[in-house]
Tab-separated table of C-alpha atoms and ligand atoms in Angstrom:
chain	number	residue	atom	x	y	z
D	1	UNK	CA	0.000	0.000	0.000
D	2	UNK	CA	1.371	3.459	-1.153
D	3	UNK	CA	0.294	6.597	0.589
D	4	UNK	CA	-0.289	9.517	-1.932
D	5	UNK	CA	1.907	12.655	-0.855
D	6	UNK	CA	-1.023	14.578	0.448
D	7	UNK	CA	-1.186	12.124	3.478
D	8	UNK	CA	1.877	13.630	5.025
D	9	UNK	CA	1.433	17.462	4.642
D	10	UNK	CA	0.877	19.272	7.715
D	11	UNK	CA	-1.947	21.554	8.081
D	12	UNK	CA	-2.810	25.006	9.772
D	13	UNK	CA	-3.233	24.385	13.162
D	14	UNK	CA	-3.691	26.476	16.426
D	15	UNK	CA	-1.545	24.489	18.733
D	16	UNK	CA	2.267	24.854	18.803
D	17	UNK	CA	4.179	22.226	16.858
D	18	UNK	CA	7.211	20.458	18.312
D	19	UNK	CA	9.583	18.555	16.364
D	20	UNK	CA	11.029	15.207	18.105
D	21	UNK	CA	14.564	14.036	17.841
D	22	UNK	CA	14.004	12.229	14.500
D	23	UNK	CA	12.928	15.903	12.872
D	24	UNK	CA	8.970	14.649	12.309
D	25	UNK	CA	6.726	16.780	13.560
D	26	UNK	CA	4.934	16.296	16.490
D	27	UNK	CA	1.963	18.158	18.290
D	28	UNK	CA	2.532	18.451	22.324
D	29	UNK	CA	-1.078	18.398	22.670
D	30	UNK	CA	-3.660	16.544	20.412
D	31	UNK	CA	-6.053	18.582	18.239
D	32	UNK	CA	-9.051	17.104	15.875
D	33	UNK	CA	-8.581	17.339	12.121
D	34	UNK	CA	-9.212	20.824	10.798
D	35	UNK	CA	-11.533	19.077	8.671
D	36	UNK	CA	-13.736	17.898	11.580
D	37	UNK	CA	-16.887	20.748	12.397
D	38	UNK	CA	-19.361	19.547	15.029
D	39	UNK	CA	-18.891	22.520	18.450
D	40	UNK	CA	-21.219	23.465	21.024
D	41	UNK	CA	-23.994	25.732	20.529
D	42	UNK	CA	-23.418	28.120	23.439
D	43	UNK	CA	-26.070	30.150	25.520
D	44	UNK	CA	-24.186	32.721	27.499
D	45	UNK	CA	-27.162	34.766	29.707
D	46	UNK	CA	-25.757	38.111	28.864
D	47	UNK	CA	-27.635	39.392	31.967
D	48	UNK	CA	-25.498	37.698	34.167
D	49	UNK	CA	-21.938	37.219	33.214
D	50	UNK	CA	-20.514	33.684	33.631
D	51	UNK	CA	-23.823	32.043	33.990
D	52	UNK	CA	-25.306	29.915	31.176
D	53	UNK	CA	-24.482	26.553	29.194
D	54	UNK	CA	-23.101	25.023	26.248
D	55	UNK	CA	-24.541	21.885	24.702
D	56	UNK	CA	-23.540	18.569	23.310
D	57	UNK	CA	-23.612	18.167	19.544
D	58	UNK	CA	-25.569	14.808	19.622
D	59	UNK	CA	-26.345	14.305	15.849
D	60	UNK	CA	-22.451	14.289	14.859
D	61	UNK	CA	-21.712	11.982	17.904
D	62	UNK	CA	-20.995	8.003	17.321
D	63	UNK	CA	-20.786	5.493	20.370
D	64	UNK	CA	-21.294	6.155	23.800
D	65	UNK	CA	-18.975	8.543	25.091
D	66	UNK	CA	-18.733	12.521	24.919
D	67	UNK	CA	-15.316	14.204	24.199
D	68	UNK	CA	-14.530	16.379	26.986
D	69	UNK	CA	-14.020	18.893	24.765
D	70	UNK	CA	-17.671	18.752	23.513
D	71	UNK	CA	-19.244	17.850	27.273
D	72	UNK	CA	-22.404	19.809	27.482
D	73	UNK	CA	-21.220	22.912	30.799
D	74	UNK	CA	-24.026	24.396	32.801
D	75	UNK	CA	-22.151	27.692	34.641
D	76	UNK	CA	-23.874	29.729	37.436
D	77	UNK	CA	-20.900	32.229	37.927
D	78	UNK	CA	-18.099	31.407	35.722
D	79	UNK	CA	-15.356	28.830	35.516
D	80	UNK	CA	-13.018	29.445	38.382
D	81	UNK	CA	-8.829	28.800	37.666
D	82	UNK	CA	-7.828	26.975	40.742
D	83	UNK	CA	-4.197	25.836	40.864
D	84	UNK	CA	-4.814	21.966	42.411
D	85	UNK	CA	-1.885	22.638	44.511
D	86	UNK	CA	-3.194	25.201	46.511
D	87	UNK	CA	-7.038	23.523	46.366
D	88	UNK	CA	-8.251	22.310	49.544
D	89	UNK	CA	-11.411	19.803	50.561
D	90	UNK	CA	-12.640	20.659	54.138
D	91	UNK	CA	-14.930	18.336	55.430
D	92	UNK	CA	-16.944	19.146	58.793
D	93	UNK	CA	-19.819	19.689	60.800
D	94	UNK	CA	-21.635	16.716	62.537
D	95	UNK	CA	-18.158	14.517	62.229
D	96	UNK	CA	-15.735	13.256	65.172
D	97	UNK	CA	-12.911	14.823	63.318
D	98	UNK	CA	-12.798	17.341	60.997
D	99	UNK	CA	-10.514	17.419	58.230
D	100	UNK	CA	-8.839	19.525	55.478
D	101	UNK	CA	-7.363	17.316	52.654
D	102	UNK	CA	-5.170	18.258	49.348
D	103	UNK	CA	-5.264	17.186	46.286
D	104	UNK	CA	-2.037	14.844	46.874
D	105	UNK	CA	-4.367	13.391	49.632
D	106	UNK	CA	-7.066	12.837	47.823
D	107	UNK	CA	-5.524	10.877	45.210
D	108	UNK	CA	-3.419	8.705	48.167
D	109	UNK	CA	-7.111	6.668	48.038
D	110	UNK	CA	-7.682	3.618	46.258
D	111	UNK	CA	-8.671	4.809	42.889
D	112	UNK	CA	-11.051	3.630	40.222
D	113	UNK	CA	-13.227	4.709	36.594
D	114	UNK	CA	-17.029	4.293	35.821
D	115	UNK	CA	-18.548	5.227	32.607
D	116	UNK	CA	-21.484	7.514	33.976
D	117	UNK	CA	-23.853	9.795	32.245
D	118	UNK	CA	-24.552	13.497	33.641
D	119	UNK	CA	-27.907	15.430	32.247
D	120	UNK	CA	-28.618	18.762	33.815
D	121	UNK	CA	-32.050	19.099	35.577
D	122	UNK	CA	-33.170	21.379	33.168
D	123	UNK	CA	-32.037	19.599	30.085
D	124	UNK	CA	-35.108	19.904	27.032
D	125	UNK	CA	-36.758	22.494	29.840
D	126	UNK	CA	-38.789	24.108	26.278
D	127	UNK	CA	-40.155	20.696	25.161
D	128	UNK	CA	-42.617	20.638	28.242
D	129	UNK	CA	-43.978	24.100	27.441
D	130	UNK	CA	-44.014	23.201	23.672
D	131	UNK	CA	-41.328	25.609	23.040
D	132	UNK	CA	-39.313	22.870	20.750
D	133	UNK	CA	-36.004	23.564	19.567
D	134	UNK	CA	-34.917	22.582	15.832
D	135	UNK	CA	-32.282	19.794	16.378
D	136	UNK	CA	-31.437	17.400	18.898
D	137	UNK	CA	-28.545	19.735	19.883
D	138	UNK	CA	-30.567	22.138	21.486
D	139	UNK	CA	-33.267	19.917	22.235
D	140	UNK	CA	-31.233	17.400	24.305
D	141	UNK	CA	-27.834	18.608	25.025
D	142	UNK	CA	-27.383	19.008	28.516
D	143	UNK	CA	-26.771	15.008	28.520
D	144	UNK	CA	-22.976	13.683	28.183
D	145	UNK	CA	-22.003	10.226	29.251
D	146	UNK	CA	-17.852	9.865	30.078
D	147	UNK	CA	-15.742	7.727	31.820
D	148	UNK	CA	-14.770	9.607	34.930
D	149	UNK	CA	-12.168	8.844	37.493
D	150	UNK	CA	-11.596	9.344	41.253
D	151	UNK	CA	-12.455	8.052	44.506
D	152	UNK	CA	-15.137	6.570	46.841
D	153	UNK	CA	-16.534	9.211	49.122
D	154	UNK	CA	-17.722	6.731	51.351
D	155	UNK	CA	-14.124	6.149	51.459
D	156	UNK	CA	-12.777	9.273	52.335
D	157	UNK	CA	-15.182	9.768	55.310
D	158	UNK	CA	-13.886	6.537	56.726
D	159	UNK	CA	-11.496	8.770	58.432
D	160	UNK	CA	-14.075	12.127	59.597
D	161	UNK	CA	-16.233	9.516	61.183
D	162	UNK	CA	-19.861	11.430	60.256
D	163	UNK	CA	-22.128	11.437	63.049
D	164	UNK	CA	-25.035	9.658	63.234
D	165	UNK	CA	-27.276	12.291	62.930
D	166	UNK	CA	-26.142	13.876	59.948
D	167	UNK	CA	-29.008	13.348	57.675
D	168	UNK	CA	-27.914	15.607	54.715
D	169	UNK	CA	-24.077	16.475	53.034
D	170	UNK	CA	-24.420	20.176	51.975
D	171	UNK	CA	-21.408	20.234	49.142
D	172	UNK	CA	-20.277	23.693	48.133
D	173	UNK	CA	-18.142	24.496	44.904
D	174	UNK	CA	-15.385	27.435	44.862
D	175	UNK	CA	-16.842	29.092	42.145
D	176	UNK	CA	-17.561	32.883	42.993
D	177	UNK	CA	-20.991	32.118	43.928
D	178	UNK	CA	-20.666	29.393	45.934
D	179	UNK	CA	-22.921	27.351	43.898
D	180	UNK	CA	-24.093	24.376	47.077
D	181	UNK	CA	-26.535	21.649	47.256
D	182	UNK	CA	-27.589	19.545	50.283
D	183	UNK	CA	-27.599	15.205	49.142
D	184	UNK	CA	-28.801	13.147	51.636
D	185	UNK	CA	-27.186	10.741	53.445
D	186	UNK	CA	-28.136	7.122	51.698
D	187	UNK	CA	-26.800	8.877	48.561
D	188	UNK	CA	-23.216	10.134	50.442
D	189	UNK	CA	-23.186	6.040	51.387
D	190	UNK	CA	-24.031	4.480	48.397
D	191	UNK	CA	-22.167	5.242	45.184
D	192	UNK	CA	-21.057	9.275	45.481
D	193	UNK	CA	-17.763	9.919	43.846
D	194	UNK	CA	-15.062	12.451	44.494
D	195	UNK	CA	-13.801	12.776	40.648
D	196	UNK	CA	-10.602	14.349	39.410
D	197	UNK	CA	-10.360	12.675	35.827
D	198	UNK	CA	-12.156	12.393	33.194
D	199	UNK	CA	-11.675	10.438	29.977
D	200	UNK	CA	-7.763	9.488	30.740
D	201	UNK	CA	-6.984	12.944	31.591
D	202	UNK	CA	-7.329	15.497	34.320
D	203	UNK	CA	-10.849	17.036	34.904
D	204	UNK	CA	-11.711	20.164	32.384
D	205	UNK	CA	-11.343	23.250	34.249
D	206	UNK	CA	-15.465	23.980	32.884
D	207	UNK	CA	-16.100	20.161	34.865
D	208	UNK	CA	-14.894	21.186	38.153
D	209	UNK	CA	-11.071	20.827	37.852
D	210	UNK	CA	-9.397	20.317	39.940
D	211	UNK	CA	-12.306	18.014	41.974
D	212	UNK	CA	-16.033	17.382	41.694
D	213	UNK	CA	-18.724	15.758	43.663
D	214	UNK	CA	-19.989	13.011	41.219
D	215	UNK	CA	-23.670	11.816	41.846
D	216	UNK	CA	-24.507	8.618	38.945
D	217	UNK	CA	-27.660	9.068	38.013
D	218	UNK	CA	-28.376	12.133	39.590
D	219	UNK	CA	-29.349	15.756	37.887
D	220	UNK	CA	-25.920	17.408	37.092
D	221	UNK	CA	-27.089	20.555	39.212
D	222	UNK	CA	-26.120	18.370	42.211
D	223	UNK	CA	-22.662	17.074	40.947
D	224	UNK	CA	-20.910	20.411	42.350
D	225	UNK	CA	-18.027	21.295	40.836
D	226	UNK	CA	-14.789	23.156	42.171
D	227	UNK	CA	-15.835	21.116	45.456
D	228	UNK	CA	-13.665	22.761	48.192
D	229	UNK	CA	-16.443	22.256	51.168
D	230	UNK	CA	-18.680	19.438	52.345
D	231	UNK	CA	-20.251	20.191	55.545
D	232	UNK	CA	-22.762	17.450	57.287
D	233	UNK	CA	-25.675	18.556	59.457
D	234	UNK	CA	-29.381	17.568	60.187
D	235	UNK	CA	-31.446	19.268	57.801
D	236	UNK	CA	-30.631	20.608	54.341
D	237	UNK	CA	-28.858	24.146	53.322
D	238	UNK	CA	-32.053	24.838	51.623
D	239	UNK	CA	-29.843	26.918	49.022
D	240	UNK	CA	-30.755	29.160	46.435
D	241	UNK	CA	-30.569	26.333	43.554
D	242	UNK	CA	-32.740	23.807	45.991
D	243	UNK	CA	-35.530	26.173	46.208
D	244	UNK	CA	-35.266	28.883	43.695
D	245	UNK	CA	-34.234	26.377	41.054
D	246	UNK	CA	-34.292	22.808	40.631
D	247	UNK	CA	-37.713	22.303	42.154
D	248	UNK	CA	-40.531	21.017	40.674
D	249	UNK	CA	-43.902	22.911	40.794
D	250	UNK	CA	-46.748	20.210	40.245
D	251	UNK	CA	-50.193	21.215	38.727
D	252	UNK	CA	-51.710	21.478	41.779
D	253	UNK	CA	-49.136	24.409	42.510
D	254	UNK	CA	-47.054	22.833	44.862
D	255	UNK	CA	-43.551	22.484	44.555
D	256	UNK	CA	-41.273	19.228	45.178
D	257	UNK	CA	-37.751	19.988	45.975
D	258	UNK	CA	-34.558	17.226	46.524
D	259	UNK	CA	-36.059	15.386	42.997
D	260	UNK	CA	-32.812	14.377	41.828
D	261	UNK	CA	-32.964	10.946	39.929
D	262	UNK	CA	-32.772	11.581	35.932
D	263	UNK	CA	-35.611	9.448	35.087
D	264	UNK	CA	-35.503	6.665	31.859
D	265	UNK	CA	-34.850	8.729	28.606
D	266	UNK	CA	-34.119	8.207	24.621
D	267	UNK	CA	-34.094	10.393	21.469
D	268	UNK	CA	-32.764	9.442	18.142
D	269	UNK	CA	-29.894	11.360	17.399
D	270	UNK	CA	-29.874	10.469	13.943
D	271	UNK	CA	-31.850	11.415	11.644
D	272	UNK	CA	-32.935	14.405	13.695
D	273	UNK	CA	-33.803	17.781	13.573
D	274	UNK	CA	-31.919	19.610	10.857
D	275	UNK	CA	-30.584	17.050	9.019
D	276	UNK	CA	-31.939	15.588	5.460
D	277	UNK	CA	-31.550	11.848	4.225
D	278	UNK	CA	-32.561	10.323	1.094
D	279	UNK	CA	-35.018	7.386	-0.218
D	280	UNK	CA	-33.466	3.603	1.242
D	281	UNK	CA	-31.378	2.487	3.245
D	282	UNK	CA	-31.173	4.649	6.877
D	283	UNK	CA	-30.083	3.228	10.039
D	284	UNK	CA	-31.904	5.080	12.640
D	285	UNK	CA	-29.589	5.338	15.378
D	286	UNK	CA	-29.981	7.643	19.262
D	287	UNK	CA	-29.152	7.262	22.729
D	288	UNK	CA	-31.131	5.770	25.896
D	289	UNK	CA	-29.983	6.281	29.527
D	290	UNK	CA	-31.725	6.118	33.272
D	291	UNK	CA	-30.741	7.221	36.772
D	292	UNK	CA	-31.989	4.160	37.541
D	293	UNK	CA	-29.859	1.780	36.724
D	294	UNK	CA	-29.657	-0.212	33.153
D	295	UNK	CA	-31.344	0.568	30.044
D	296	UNK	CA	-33.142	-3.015	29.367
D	297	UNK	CA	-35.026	-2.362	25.830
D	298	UNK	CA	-35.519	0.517	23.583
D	299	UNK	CA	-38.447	0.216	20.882
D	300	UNK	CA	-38.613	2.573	17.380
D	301	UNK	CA	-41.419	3.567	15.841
D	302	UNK	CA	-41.318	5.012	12.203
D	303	UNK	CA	-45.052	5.331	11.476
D	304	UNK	CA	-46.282	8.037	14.321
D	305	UNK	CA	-46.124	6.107	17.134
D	306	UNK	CA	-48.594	3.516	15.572
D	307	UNK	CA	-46.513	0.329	15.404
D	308	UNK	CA	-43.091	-0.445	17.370
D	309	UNK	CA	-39.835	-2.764	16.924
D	310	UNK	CA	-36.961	-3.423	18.859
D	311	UNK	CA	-33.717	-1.414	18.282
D	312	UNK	CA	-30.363	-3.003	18.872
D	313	UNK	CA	-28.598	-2.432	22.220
D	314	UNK	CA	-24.630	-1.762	21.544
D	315	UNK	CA	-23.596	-4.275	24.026
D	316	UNK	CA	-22.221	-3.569	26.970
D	317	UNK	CA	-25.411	-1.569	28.516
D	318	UNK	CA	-23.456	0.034	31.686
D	319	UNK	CA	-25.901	0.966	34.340
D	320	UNK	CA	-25.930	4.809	34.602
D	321	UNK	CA	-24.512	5.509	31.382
D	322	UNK	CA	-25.972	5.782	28.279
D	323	UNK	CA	-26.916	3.196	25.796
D	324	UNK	CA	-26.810	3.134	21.949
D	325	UNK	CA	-29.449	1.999	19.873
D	326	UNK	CA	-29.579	1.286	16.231
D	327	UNK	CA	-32.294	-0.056	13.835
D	328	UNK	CA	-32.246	-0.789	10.274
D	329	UNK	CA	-34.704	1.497	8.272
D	330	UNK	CA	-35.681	1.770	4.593
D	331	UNK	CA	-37.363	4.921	3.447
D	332	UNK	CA	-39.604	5.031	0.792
D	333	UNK	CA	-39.550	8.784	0.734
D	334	UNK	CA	-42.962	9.331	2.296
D	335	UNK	CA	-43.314	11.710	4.700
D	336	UNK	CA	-43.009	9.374	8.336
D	337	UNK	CA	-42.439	10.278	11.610
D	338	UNK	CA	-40.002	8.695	13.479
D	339	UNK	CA	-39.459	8.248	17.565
D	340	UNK	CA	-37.794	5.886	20.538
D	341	UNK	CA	-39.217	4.983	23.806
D	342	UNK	CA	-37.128	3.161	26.112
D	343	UNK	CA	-37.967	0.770	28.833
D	344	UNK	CA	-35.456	0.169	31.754
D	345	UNK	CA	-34.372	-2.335	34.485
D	346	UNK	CA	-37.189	-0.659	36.949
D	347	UNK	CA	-39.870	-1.336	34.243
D	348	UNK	CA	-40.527	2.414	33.891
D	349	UNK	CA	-41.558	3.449	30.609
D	350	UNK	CA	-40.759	5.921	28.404
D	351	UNK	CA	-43.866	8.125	28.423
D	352	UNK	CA	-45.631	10.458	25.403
D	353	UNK	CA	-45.298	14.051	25.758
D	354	UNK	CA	-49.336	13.679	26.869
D	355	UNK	CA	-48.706	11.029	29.328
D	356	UNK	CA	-46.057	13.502	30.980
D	357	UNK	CA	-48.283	16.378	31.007
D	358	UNK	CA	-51.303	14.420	32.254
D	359	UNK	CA	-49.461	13.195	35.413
D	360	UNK	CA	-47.637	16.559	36.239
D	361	UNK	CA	-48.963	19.532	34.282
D	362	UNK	CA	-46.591	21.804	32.638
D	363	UNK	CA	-46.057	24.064	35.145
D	364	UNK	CA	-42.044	22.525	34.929
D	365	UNK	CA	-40.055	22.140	32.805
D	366	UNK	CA	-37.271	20.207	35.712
D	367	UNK	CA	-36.554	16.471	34.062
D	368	UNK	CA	-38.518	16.498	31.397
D	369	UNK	CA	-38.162	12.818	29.703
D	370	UNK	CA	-40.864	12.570	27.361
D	371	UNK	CA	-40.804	10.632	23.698
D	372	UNK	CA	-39.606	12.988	20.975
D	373	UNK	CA	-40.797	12.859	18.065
D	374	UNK	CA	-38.937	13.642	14.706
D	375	UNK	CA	-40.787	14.553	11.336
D	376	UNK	CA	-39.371	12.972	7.959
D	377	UNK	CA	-41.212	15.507	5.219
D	378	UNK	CA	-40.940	14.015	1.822
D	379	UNK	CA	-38.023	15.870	0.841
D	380	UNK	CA	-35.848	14.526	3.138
D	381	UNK	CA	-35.582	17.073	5.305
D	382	UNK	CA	-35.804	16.317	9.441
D	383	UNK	CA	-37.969	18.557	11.602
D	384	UNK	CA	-39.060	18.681	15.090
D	385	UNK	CA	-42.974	17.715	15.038
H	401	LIG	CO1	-34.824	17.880	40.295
């Protein structure tokens, strides 16, 4: 096999080149092909600088994990710089002994990596309100799903010896606003996470570098980043996003607050809003996931919701991470609408926009996980129905 002379001609690129000993040239830090397009769409909220999000490109995404580069961020008052060897975790309140650890300490502890999905809260918070977004970018991409790295918090407390009346962990982030949350106990003892990788390399600074509070299966709001503080007491912080934010106000105008599982959730990915195919052969492909544990069965539907089929699970289906689906489709250039509904270990179901509304009125948006449905017009083109 011959390689044409093309193959070997650097291009343009924004990161320094080195050269190594044998002259070829080398880049010190990795960069995509220049050829390669798919970024976030951004949504800075220009009436409070440093707050806002950035979103997951979904439709140009294969397999199951995000690129950190292209993890969806959700900022309440910036990203902070915080040099890891000046970055402290104080833990204290209703323990026998409290503690200050550093980073060095921290990573003294028996380590270990889980593939986990994080979806903010307020991920698709338009769909319940009917205010639908055009591709599945906007629509669903405050979900990412990457193999994160740190260690048991359980195990880490071994040593502060919590009380046993500390009900709740309040967990504050050094960002400038102090961005806390209060997670209860069972959660603190059962699989929380004190993370300082992710995907083989250090933590982005826009994920909490240089350590975050990792919740599986829990809304992202509660994952605090920049963790310098985790303070146990009786009762919760009752914080400004556990009451102002992140609650859920029910039809009959009450609000719940603490709702923190990410319920069972799937959206094709492709084809999706935005994008046009042509008559034959299409493999419908999209993404299932649950706070809940595993993903057991994810059904397609290509005539409206009418009739369903089962899509192939790419095997292994982690438990808290997402799943992909695929199933074989042939067009015939008729306009079709096309949707997933997954099922998962629990037995919950993926419900209908209706269903959703039905049981909790739309006066949240907070975890919206209804069907979405995609319309195939008959020239090809993708559109949210
Ligand atoms: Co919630």
């Amino acid at each position: 096999m011959t390689f044409g002379a093309g193959v070997l001609t650097t291009v343009s690129c924004k990161q320094p080149l080195g050269k190594s000993e044998s002259g070829a040239h080398m880049r010190a830090y990795g960069e995509r092909s220049p050829f390669e397009g798919p970024v976030r769409v951004i949504r800075e909220l220009t009436a409070s600088p440093g707050t806002g999000s950035s979103r997951t490109p979904h439709a140009e995404m294969y397999g199951t994990i995000t690129p950190s580069a292209l993890h969806f961020e959700r900022h309440h008052s910036g990203v902070p710089s915080i040099d890891p060897a000046a970055h402290q975790l104080l833990i204290h309140g209703l323990v026998d002994k409290p503690l200050v650890f550093t980073m060095t300490e921290i990573k003294r502890f028996p380590s270990f990596s889980r593939t986990y999905f994080l979806e903010c809260g307020g991920n698709s918070i338009g769909e319940q309100s009917g205010n639908t977004q055009p591709d599945v970018q906007r629509s669903h991409g405050l979900l990412s799903c990457t193999e994160w790295t740190g260690v048991s918090l359980k195990e880490v407390l071994r040593g502060v010896g919590v009380k046993a009346e500390a009900k709740w962990m309040i967990a504050e982030g050094a960002d400038a606003g102090r961005m806390a949350r209060s997670i209860p106990m069972e959660k603190v003892l059962d699989d929380a996470l004190l993370v300082y990788g992710q995907n083989g390399e250090a933590l982005r600074p826009e994920q909490g570098y240089p350590l975050r509070l990792l919740l599986p299966g829990w809304e992202g709001n509660a994952n605090v980043k920049w963790v310098h503080r985790l303070q146990f007491a009786d009762a919760p912080a009752f914080s400004a996003k556990e009451t102002a934010y992140y609650t859920d106000l029910g039809k009959d105008g009450k609000a719940q607050i603490f709702t923190f599982v990410m319920e069972g959730r799937s959206v094709i990915t492709r084809p999706s809003g935005l994008q046009k195919i042509v008559p034959g052969f299409q493999e419908i492909t999209g993404l299932a996931w649950t706070g809940k544990g595993r993903i057991t069965r994810v059904e397609v539907s290509t005539d409206g919701g009418a009739s369903w089929g089962d899509a192939v699970l790419q095997n292994p289906v982690l438990p808290l991470a997402v799943a992909r689906f695929r199933f074989p489709w042939t067009w015939d250039g008729k306009e079709a609408v096309i949707q997933s509904r997954c099922t998962d270990e629990t037995g919950f179901l993926q419900p209908t926009h209706d269903e959703l509304i039905d049981a909790r009125g739309s006066n949240s948006g907070y975890h919206y996980n209804a069907i979405k449905p995609w319309r195939v017009s008959a020239d090809g083109s993708v559109t949210h129905v």
